[in-house]
XYZ file of N, CA and C in Angstrom:
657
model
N 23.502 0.095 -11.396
C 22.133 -0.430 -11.435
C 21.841 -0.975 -12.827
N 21.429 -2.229 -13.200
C 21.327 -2.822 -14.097
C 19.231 -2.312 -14.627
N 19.553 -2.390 -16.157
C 18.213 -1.799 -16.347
C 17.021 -2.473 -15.792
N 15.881 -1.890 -15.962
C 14.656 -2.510 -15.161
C 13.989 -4.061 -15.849
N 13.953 -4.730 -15.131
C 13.369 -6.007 -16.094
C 12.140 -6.108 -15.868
N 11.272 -6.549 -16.994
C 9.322 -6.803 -17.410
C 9.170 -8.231 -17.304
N 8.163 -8.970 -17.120
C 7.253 -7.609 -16.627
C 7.442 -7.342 -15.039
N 6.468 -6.538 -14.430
C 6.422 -5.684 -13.608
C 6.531 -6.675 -12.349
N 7.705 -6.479 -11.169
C 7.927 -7.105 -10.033
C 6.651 -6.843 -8.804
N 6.586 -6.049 -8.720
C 5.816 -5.853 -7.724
C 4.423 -4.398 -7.965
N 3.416 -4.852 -8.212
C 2.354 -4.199 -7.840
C 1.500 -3.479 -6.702
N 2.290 -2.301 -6.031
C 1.046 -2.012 -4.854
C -0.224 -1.134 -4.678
N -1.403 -1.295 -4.652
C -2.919 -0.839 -4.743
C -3.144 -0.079 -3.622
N -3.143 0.710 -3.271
C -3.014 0.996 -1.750
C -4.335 2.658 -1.694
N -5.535 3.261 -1.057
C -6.129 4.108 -1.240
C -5.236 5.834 -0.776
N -4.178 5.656 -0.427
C -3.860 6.982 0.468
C -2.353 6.952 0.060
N -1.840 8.185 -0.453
C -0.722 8.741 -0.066
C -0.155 8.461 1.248
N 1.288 7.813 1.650
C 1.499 7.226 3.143
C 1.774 5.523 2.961
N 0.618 5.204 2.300
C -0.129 3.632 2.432
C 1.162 2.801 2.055
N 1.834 3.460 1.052
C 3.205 2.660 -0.135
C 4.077 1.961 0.955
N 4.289 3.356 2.402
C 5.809 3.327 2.740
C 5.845 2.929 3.977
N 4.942 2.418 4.444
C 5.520 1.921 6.359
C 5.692 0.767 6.415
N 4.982 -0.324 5.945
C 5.159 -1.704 5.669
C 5.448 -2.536 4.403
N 6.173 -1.567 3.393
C 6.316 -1.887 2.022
C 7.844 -1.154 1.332
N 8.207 -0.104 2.033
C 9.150 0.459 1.369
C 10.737 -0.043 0.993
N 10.893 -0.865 1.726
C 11.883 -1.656 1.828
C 12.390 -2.780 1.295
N 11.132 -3.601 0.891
C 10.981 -4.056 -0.408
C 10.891 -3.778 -1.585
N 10.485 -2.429 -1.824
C 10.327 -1.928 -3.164
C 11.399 -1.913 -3.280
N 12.311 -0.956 -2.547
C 14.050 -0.943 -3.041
C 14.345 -1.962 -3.415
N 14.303 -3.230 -2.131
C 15.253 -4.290 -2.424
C 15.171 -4.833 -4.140
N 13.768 -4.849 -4.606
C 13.532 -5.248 -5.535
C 13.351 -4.014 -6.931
N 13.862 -2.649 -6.425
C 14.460 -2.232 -7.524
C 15.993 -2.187 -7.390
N 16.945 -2.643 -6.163
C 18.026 -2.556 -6.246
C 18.680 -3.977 -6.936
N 17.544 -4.897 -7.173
C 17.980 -6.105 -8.091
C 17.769 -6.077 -9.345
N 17.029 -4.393 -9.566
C 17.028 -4.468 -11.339
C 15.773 -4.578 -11.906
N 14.568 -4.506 -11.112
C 13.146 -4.965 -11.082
C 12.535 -3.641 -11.738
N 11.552 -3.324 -12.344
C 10.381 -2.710 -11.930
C 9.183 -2.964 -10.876
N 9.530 -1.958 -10.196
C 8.133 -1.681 -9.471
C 7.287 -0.619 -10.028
N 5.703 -0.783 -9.314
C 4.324 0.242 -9.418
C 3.697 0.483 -8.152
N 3.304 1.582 -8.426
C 2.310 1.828 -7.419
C 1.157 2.521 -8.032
N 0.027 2.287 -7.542
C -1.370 2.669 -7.961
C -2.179 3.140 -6.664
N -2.239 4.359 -6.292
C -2.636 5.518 -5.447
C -4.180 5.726 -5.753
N -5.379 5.572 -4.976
C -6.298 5.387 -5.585
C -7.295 7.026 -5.184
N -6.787 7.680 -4.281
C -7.305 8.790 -3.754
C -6.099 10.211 -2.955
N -6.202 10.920 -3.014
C -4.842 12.265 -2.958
C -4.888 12.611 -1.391
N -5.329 11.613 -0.774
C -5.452 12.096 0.916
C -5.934 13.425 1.429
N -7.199 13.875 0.338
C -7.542 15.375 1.502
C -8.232 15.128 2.243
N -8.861 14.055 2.829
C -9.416 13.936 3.958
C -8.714 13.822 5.185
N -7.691 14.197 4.858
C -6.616 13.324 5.969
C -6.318 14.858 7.190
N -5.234 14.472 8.662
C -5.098 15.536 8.970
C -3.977 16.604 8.382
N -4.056 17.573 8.547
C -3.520 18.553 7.922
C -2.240 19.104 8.795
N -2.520 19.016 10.216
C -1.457 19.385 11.180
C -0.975 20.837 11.123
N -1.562 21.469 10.732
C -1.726 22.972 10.377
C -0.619 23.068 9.301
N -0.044 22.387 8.321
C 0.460 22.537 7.180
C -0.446 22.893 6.003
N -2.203 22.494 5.781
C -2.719 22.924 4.992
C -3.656 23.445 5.285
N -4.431 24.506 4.221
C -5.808 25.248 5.180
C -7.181 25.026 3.789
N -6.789 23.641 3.368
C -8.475 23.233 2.769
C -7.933 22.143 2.360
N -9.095 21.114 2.076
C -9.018 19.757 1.652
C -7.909 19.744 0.192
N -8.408 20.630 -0.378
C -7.389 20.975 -1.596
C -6.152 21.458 -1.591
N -6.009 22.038 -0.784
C -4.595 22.362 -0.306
C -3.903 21.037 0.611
N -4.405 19.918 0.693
C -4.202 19.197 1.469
C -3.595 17.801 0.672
N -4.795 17.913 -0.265
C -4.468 16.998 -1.132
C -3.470 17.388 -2.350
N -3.224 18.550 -2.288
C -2.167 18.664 -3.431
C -0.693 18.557 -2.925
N -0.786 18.958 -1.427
C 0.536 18.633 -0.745
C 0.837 16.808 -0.406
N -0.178 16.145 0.151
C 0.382 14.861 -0.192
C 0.837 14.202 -1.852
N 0.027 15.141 -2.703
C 0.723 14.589 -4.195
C 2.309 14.725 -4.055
N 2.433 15.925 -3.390
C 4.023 16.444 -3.798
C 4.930 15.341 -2.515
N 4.617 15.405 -1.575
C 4.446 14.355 -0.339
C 5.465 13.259 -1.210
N 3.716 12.467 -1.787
C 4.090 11.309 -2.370
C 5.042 11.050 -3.517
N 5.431 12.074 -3.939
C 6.206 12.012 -5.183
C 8.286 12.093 -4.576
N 7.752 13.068 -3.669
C 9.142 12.923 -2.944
C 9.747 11.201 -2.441
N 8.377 10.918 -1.617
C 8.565 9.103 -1.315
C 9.288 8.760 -2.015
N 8.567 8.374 -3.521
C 8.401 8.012 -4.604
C 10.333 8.011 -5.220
N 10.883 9.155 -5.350
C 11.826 9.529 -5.147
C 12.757 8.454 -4.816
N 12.960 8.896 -3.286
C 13.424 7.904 -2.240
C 13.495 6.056 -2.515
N 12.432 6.034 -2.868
C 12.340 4.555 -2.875
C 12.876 4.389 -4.127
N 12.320 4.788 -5.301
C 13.263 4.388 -6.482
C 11.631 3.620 -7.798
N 10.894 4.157 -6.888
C 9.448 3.159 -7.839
C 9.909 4.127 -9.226
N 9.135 3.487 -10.512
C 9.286 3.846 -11.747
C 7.956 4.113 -11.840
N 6.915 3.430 -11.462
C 5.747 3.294 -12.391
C 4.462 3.678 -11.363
N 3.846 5.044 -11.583
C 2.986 5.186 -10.644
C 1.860 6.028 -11.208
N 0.523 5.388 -10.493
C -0.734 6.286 -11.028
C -1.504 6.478 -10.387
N -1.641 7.723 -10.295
C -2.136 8.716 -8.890
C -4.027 8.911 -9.796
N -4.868 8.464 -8.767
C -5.884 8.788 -9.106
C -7.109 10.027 -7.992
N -7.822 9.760 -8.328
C -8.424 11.181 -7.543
C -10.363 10.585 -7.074
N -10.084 9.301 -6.624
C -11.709 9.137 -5.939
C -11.381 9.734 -4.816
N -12.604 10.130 -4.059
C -12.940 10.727 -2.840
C -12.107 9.887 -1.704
N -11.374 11.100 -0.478
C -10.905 10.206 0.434
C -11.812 10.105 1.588
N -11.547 8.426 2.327
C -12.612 8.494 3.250
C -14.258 8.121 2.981
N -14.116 8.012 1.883
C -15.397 7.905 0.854
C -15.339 6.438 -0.282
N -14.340 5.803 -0.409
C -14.209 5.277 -1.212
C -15.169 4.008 -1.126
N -16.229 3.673 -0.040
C -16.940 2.382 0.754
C -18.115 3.192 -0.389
N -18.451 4.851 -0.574
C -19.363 5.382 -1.147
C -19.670 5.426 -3.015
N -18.142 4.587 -3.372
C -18.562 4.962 -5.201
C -18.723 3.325 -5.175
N -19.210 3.367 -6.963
C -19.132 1.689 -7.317
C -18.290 0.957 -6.859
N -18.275 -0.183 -6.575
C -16.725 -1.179 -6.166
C -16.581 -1.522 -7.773
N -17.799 -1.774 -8.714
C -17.225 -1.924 -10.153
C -16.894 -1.332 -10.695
N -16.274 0.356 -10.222
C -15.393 1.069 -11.100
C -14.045 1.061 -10.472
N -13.875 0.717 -9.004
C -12.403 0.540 -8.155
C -12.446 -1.042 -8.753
N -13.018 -1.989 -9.042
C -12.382 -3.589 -9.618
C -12.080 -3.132 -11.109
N -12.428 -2.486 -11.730
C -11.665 -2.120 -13.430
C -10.831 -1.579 -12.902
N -10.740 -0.608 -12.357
C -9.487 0.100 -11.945
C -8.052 -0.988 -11.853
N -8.743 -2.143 -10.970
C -7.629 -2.416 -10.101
C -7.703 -3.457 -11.354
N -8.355 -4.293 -12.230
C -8.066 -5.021 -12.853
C -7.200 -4.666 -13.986
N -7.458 -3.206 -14.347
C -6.981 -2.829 -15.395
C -5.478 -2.813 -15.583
N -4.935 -1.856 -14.075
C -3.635 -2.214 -14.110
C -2.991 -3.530 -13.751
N -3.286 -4.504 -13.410
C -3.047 -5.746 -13.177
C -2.576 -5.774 -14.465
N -3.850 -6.347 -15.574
C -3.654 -6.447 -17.147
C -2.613 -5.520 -17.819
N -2.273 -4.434 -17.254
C -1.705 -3.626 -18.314
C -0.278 -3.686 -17.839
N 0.178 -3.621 -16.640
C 1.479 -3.840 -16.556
C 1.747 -5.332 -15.680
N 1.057 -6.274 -15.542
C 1.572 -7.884 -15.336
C 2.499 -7.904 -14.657
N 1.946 -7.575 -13.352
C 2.682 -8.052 -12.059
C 3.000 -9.202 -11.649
N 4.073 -9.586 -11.084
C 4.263 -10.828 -10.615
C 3.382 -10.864 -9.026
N 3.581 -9.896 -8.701
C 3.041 -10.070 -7.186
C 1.963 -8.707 -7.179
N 0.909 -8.249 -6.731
C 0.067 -7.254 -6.100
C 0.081 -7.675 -4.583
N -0.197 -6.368 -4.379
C 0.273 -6.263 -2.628
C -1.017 -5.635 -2.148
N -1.777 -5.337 -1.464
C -3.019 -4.582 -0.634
C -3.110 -4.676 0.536
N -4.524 -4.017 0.939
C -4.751 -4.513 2.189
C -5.565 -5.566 2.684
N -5.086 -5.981 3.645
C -5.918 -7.255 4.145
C -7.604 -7.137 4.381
N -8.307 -8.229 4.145
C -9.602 -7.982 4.790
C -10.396 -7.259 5.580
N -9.579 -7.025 6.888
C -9.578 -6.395 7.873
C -9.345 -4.754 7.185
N -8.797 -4.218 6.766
C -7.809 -2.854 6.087
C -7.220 -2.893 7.059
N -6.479 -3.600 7.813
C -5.520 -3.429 8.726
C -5.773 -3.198 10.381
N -6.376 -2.009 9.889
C -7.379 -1.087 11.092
C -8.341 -0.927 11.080
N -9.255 -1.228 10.094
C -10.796 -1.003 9.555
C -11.061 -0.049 9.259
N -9.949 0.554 8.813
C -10.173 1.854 7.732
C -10.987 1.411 6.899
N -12.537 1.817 6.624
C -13.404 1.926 5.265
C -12.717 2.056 3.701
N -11.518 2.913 3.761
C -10.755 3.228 2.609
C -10.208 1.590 2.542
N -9.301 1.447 3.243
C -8.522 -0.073 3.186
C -8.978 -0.983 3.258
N -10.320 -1.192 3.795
C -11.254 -2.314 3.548
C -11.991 -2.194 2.163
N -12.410 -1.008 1.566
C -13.088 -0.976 0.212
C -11.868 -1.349 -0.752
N -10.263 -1.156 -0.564
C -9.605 -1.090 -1.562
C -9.430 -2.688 -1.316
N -9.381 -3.236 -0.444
C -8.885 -4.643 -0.590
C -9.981 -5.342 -1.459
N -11.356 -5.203 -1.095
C -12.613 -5.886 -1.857
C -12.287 -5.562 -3.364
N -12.278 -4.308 -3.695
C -12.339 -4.034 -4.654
C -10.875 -5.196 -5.692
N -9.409 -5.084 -4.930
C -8.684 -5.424 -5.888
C -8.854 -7.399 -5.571
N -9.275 -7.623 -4.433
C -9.595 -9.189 -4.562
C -10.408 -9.586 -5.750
N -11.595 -8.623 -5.813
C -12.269 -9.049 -6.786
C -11.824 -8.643 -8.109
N -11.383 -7.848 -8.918
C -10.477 -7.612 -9.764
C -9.554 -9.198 -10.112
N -8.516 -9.442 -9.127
C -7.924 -10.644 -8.855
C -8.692 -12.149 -9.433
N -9.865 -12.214 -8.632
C -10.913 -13.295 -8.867
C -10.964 -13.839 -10.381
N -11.293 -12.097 -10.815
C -12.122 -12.304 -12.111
C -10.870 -12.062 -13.396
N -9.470 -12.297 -13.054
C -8.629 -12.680 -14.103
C -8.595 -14.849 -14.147
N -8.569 -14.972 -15.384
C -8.201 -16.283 -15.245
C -7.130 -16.396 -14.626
N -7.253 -18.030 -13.823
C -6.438 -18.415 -12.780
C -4.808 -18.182 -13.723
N -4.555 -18.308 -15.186
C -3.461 -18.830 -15.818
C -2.382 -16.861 -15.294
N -3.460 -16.100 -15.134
C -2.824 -14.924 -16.027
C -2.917 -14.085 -14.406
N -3.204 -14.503 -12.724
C -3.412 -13.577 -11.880
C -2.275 -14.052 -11.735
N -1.494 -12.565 -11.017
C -0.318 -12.545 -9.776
C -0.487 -13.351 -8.750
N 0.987 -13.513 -8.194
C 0.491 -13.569 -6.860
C -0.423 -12.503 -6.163
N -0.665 -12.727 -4.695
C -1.727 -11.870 -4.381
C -1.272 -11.260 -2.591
N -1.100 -10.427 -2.607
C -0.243 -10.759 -1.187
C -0.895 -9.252 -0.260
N -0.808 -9.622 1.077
C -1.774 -8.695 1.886
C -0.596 -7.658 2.560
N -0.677 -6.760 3.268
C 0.180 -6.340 4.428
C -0.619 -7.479 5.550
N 0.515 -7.692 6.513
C 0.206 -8.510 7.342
C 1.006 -8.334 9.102
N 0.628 -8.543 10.041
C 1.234 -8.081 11.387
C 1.053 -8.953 12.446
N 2.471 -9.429 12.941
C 2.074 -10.650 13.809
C 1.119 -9.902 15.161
N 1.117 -8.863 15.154
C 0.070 -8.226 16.669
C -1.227 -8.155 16.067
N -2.403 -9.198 16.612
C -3.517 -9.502 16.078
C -4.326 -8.272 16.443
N -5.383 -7.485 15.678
C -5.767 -6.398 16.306
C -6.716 -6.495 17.950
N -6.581 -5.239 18.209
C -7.547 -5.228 19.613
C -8.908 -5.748 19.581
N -9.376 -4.851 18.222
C -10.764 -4.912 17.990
C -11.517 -6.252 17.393
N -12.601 -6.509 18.031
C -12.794 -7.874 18.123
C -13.198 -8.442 16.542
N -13.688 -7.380 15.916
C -14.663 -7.369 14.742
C -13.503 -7.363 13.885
N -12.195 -6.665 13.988
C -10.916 -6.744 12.935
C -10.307 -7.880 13.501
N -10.302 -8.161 14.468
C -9.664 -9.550 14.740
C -10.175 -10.532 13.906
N -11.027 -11.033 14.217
C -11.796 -11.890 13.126
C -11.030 -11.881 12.094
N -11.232 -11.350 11.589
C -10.575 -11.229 10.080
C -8.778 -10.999 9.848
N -8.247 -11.206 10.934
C -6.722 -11.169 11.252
C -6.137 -12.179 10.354
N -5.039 -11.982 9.146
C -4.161 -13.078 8.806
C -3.074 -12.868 9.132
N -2.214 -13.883 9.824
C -0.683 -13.940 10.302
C -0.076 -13.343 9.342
N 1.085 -13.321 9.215
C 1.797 -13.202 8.460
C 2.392 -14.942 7.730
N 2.593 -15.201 6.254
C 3.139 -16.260 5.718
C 4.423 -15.951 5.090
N 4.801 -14.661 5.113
C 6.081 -13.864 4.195
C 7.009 -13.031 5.278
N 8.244 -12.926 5.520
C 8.872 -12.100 6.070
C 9.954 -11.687 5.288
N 10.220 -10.619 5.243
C 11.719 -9.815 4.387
C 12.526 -9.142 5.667
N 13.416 -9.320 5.455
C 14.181 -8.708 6.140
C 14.839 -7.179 5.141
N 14.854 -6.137 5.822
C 14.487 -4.806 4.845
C 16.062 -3.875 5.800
N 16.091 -4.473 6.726
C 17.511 -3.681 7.483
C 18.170 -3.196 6.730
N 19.111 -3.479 5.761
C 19.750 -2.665 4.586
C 19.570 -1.498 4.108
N 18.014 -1.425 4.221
C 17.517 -0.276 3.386
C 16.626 0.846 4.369
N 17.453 0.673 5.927
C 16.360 1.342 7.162
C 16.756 2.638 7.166
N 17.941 3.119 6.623
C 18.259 4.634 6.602
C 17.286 5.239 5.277
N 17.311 4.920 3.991
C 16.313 5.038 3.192
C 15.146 5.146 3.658
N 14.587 3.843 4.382
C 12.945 3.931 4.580
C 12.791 5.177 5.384
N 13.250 5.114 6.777
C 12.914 6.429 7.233
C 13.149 7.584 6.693
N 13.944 7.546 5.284
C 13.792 8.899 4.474
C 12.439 9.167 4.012
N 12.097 7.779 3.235
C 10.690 8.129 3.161
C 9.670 8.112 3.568
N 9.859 7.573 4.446
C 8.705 8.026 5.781
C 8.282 9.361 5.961
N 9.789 10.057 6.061
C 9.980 11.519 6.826
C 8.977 12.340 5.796
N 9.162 11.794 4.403
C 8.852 12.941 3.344
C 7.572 12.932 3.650
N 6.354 11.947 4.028
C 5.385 12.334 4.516
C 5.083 13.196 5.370
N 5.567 14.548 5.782
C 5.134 15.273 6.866
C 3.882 15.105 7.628
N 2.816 15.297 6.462
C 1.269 15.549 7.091
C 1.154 14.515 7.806
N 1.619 13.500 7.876
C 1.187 12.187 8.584
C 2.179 11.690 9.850
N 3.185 12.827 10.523
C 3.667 12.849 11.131
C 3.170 11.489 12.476
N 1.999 11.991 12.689
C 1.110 11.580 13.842
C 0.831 9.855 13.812
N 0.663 9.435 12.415
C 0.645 8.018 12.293
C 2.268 7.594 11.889
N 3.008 7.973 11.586
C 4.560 7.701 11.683
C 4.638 7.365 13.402
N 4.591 8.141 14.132
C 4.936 7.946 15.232
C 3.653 6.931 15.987
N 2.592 6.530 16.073
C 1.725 5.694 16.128
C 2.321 4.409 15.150
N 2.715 4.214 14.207
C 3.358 3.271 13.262
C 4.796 2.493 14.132
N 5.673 3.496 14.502
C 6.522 3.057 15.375
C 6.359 2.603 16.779
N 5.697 3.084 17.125
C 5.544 2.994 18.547
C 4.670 1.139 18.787
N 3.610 1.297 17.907
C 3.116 0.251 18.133
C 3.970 -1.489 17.221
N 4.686 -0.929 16.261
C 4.771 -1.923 15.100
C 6.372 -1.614 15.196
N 7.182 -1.356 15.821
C 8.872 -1.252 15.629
C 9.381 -2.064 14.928
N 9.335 -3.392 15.028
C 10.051 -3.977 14.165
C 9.620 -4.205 13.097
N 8.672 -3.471 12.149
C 8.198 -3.733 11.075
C 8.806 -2.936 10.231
N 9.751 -2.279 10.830
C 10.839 -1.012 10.193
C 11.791 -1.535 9.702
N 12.199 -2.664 10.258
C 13.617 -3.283 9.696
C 13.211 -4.787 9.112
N 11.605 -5.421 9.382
C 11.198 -6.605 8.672
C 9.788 -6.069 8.570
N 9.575 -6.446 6.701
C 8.057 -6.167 6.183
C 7.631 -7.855 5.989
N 6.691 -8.138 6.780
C 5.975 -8.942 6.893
C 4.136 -8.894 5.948
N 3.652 -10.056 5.196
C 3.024 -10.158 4.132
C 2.293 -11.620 4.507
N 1.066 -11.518 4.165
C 0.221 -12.778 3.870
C 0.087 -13.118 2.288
N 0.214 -13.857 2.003
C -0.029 -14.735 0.672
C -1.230 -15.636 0.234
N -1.945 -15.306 -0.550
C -3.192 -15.878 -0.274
C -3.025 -17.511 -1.745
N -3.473 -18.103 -1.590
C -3.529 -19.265 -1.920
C -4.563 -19.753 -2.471
């Protein structure tokens, strides 16, 4: 493995422990197995999340996806990561102008070529994934045009059910092919335990997004 090269390849913003590795993990490798730095920026410790009788309080919940996520973390090979602690499930409830410094800050501080989030929609209309996308678009906005990343969404050619996330549906403009690295990803998949339930909801509905991570590019 040849050392990591600056600045920073890939940026992902994502609100939840989980968020890094179902439609992203495979790329991170590819692009630390070419010698890259990658980041990730974790914006909340998932205790709102289910517990599956592995934890018995929000705090006990959220300290096990830290360890969770660090195992991922592991697996994939990221270098550069910063775990923060806003409320989960809550994040629609603090300033969006302290999640846009947030998200601007690391932009500025480690100079990504690409940031990755969630789409308009948050995918599913998760409140979390819809506040984190506003928040880092606008972050994005408000760097001069000379000095922003690219800007790139998760993206899924199955347009959602819901009529109100439909709307707001972007195709996909990016496809990777990630097959190489499908024994890995499902390593780190696995290390998520608590989230067993959306692993298997993840597959079932999205299969081939396991062996191709598909991305919108905004323009």
């Amino acid at each position: 493995m040849t050392a990591p090269k600056s600045p920073m390849k890939l940026l992902l913003i994502v609100p939840h422990p989980d968020d890094e590795v179902y439609g992203a993990a495979g790329t991170l490798m590819d692009h630390v197995h070419a010698g890259h730095t990658v980041g990730l920026l974790t914006l909340t410790r998932g205790e709102a999340g289910r517990t599956l009788g592995l934890a018995d309080s929000p705090q006990a919940l959220g300290d096990l996806r830290e360890t969770e996520l660090r195992a991922c973390l592991d697996v994939i090979g990221v270098q550069v990561h910063e775990h923060l602690s806003f409320p989960d499930k809550y994040l629609q409830d603090q300033p969006l102008t302290a999640l846009i410094e947030v998200a601007r800050s690391a932009m500025q501080r480690w100079r990504p070529e690409t940031v990755l989030t969630f789409p308009p929609n948050g995918s599913n209309g998760h409140p979390d994934h819809v506040t984190t996308h506003r928040a880092v678009k606008a972050a994005w906005d408000s760097l001069p045009q000379a000095e922003r990343p690219a800007l790139w969404y998760y993206a899924s050619d199955v347009a959602p059910e819901n009529e109100e996330w439909r709307a707001l549906w972007l195709p996909p403009t990016i496809r990777r092919d990630v097959s190489r690295f499908i024994t890995r990803k499902l390593q780190a998949i696995a290390c998520h335990r608590t989230q067993a339930l959306s692993t298997v909801d993840f597959i079932r509905k999205y299969p081939e997004r396991v062996t191709e991570e598909t991305f919108y590019q905004v323009e």
